Short mmCIF file of C-alpha atoms in Angstrom, two decimals:
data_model
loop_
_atom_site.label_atom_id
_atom_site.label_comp_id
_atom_site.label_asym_id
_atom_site.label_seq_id
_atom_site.Cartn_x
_atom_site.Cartn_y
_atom_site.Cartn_z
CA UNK A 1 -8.92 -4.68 -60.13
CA UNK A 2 -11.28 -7.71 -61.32
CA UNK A 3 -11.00 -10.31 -63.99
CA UNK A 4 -8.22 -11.62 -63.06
CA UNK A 5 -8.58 -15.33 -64.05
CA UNK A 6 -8.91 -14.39 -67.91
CA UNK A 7 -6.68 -15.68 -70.26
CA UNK A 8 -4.23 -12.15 -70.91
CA UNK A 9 -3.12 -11.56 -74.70
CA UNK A 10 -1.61 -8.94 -76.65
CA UNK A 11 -3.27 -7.71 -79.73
CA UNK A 12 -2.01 -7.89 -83.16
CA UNK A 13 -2.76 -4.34 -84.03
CA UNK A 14 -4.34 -1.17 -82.38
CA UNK A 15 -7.76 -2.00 -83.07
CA UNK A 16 -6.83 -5.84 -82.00
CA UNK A 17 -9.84 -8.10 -81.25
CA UNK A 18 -11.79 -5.10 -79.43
CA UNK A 19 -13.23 -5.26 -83.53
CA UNK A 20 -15.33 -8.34 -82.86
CA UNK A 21 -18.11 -8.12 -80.54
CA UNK A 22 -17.53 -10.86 -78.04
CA UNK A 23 -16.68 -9.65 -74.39
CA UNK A 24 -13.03 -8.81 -74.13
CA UNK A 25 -11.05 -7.73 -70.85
CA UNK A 26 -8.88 -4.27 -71.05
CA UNK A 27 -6.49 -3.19 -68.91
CA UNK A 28 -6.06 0.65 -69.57
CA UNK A 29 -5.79 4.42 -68.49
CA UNK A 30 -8.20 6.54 -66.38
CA UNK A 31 -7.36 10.03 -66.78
CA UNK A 32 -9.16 9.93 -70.55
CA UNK A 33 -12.04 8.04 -69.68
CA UNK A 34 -15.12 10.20 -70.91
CA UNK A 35 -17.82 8.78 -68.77
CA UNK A 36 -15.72 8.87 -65.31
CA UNK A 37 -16.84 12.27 -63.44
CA UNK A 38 -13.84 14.52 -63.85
CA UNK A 39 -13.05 13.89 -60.12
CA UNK A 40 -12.06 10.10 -60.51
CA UNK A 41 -9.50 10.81 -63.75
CA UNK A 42 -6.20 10.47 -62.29
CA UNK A 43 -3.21 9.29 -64.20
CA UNK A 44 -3.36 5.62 -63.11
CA UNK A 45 -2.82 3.08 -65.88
CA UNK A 46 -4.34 -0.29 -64.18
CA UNK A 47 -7.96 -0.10 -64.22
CA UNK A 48 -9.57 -3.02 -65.85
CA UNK A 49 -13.02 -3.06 -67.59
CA UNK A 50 -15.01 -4.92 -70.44
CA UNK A 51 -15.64 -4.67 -73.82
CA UNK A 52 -19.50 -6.22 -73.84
CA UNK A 53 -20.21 -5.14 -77.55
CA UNK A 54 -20.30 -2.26 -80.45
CA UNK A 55 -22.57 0.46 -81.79
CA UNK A 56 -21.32 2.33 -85.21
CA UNK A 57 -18.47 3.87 -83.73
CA UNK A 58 -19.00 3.12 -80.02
CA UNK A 59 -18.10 0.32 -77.61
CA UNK A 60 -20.40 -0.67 -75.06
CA UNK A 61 -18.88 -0.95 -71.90
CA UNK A 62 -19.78 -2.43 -68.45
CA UNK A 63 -17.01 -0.86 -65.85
CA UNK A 64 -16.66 -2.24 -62.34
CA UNK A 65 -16.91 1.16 -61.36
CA UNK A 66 -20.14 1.80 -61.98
CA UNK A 67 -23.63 -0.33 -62.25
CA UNK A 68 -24.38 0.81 -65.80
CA UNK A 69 -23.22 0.44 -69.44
CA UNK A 70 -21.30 3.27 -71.05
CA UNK A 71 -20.17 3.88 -74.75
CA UNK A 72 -16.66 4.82 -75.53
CA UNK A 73 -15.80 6.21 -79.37
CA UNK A 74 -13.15 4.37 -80.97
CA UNK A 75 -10.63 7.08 -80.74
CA UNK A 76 -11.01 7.06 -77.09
CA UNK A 77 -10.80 3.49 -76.66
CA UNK A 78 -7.53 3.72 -77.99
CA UNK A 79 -6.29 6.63 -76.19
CA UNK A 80 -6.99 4.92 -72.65
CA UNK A 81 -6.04 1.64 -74.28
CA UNK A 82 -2.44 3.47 -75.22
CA UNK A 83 -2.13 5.77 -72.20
CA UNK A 84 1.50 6.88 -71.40
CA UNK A 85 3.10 7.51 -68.35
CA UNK A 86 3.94 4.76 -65.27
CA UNK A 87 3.41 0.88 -66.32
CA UNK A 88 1.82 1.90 -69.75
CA UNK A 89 -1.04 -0.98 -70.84
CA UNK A 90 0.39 -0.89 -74.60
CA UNK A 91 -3.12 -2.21 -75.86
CA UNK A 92 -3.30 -5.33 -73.37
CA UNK A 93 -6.24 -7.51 -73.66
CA UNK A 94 -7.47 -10.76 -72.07
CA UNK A 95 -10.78 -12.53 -72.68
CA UNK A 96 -11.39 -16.68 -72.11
CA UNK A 97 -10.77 -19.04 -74.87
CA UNK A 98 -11.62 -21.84 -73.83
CA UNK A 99 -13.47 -23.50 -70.46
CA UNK A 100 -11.82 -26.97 -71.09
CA UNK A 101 -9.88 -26.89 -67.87
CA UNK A 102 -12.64 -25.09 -65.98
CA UNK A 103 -12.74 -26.76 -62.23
CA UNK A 104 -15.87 -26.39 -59.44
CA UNK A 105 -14.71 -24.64 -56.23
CA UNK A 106 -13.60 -26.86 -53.95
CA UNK A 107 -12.39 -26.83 -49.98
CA UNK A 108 -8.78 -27.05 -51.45
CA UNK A 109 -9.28 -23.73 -53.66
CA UNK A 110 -11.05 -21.63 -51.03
CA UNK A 111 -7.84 -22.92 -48.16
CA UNK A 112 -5.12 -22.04 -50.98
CA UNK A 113 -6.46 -18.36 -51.58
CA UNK A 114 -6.41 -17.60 -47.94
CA UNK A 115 -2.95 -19.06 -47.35
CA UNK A 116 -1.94 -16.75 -50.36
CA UNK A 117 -4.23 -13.74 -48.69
CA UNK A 118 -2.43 -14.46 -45.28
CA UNK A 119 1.05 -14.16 -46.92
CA UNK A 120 0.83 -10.98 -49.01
CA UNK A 121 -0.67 -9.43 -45.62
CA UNK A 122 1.77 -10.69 -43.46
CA UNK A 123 5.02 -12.02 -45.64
CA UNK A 124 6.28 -9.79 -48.24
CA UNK A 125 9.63 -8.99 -46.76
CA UNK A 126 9.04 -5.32 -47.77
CA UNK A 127 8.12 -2.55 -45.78
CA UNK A 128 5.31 -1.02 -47.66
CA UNK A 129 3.22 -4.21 -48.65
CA UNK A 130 0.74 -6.21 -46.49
CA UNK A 131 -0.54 -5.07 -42.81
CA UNK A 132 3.09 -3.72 -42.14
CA UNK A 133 2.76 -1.36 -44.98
CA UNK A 134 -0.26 0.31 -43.08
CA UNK A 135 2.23 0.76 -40.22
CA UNK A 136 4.88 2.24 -42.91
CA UNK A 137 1.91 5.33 -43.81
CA UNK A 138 1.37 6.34 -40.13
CA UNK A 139 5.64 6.86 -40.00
CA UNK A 140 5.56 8.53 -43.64
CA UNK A 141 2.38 10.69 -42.36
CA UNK A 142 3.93 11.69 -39.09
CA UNK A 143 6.77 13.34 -42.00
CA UNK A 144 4.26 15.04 -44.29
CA UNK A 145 4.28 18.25 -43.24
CA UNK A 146 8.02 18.73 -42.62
CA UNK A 147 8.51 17.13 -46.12
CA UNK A 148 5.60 19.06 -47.90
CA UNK A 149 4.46 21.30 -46.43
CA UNK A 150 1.11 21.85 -45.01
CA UNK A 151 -0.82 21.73 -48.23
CA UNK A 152 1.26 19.50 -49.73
CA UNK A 153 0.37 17.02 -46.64
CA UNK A 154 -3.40 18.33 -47.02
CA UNK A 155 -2.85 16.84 -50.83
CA UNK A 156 -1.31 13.30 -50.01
CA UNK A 157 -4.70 13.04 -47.13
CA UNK A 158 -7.00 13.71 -49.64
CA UNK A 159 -5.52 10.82 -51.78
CA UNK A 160 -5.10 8.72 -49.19
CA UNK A 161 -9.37 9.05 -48.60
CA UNK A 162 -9.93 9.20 -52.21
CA UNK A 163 -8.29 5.72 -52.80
CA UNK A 164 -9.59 4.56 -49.43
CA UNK A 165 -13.25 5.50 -49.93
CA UNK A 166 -13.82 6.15 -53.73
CA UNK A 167 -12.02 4.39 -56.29
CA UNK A 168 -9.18 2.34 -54.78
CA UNK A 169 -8.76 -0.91 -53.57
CA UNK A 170 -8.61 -0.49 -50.19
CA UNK A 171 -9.97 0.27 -46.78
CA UNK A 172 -13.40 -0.71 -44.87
CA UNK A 173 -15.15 -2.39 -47.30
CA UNK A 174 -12.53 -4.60 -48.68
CA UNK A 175 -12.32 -5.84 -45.26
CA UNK A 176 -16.21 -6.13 -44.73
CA UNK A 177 -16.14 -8.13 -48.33
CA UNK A 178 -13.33 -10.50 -46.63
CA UNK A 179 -15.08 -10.47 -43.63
CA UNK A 180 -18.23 -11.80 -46.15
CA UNK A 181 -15.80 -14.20 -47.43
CA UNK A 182 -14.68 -16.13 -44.60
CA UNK A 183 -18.19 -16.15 -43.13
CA UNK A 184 -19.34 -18.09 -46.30
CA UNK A 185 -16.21 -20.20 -46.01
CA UNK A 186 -17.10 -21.30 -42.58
CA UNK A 187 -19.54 -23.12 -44.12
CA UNK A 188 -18.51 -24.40 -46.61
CA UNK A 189 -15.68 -25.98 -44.99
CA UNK A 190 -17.36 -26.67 -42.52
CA UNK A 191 -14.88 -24.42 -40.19
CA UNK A 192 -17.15 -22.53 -37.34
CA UNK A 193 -13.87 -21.04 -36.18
CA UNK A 194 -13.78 -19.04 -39.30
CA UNK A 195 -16.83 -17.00 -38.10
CA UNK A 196 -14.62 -15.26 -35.58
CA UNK A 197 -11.77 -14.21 -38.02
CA UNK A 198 -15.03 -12.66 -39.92
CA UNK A 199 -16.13 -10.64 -37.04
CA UNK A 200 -12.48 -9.85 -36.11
CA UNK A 201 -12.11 -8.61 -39.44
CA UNK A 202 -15.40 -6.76 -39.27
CA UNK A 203 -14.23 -4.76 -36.40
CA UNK A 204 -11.30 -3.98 -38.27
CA UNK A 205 -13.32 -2.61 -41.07
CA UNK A 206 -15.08 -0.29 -38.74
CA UNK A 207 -11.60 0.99 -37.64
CA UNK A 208 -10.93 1.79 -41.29
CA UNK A 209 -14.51 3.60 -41.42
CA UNK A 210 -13.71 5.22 -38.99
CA UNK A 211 -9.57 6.80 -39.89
CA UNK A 212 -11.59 7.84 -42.89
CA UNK A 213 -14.43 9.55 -41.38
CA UNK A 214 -11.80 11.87 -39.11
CA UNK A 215 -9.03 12.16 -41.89
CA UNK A 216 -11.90 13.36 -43.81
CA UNK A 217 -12.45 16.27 -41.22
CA UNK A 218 -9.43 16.97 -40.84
CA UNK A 219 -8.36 18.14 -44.51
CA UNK A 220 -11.77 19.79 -44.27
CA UNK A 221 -10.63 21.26 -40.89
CA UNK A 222 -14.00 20.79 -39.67
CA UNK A 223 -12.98 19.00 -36.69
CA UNK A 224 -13.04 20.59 -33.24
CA UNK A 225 -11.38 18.68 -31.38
CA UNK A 226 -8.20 19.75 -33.36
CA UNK A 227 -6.77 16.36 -34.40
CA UNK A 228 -3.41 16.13 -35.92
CA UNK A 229 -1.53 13.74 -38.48
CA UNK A 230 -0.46 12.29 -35.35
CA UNK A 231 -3.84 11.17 -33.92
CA UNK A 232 -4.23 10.08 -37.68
CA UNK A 233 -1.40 7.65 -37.66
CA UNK A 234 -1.96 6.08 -34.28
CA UNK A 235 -4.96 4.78 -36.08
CA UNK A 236 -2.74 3.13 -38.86
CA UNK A 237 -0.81 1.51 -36.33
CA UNK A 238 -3.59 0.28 -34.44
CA UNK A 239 -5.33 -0.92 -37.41
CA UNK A 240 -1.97 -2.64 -38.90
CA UNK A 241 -1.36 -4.71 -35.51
CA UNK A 242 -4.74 -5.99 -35.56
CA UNK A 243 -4.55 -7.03 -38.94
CA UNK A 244 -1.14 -8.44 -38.68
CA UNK A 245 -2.60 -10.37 -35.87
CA UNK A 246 -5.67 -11.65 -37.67
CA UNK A 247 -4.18 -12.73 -40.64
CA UNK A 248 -0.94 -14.68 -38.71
CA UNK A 249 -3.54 -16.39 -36.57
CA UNK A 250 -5.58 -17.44 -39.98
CA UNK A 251 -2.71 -18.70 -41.43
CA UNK A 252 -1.92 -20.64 -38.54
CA UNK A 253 -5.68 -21.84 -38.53
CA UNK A 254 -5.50 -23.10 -41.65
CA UNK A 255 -2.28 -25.01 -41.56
CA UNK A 256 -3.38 -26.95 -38.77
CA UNK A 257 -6.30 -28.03 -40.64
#
């Protein structure tokens, strides 16, 4: 999620600082959120959104998942704030204290986030993380069926689109946002090389677009062409080399100054 650079505390009681009305940072549940359409409540306990202020009962809230402000009763607050189930939040907060130590972006900054980017995509010696973890899907989605069942398999596609397209973290457009990224860092370090990891990267976005568009058909069953998980996970491997290969070469870009 987003806010990542604030200052992460724990409150002193339930109602912690989320009394005051200075903007505070929560990391809570979704499944009990009133204003999310009944569609995006699923039990995941790491979405992230922002106190901005209070109205007799009600919090204002600005969500990153949508572009306008919602209120949230007390009591709800504090049910999404204490949701059970996997990685509970237990009432976390964060909000800034203090800019004292605040630093302007610099060329060092932008080259240390994309060394970091390069190595979670390309380092984590597990199976399931990075570009290899793409490549660890298509062989888990070549099983689904065998291990599920047909609607079961129909049920783990739909989530796969859902967190692709909807309200994950993941797929085309967090590769078109990179993409935007290391277009505007070609500039600014004055890097032209950059520009073709962006269009690289761009391409590999549209690959995304498009395992979504046909996975989409496929649960539908709209598709005549009669594609199968298969065809489905020959995409993921495609999609996982090229990445693998983009983000290796970046890293090696970058070392070499």
């Amino acid at each position: 999620c987003i806010f990542c650079l604030m200052i992460r505390r724990q409150p002193r009681t339930k109602q912690g600082r989320s009394s005051a009305a200075s903007d505070v940072y929560k990391r809570q549940g979704v499944y009990n959120l009133t204003y999310f359409p009944k569609e995006y409540r699923v039990h995941f306990n790491g979405h992230n959104l922002c106190v901005i202020g209070k109205e007799g009962d009600d919090y204002i809230i600005s969500d990153p998942i949508g572009q306008n402000k919602n209120k949230l009763s007390a009591a709800d607050l504090k049910k999404v704030r204490f949701a059970q189930g996997a990685l509970p939040p237990n009432g976390s907060m964060y909000y800034i204290t203090s800019m004292e130590h605040y630093k302007p972006l610099d060329a060092g900054m932008i080259e240390k986030s994309m060394i970091k980017t390069c190595y979670n995509m390309t380092h984590i010696p597990l199976p399931m993380f990075g570009a290899k973890g793409i490549a660890y899907l298509a062989r888990r989605m070549r099983k689904w069926e065998k291990l599920f069942g047909k609607r079961g398999a129909a049920l783990n596609l739909a989530q796969i689109i859902r967190m692709l397209e909807e309200i994950g973290t993941g797929g085309a457009g967090f590769r078109f946002m990179y993409a935007a990224f290391l277009q505007e860092a070609s500039v600014f370090l004055n890097r032209p090389g950059l520009n073709q990891f962006s269009m690289d990267l761009t391409a590999v976005g549209d690959l995304w677009r498009d395992f979504s568009y046909n996975a989409a058909r496929f649960f539908k069953q709209r598709d005549p062409e009669g594609l199968t998980y298969e065809d489905l996970a020959v995409k993921l491997e495609v999609i996982s080399a090229k990445e693998i290969d983009i983000f290796t070469r970046l890293e090696n870009s970058i070392k070499r100054g």
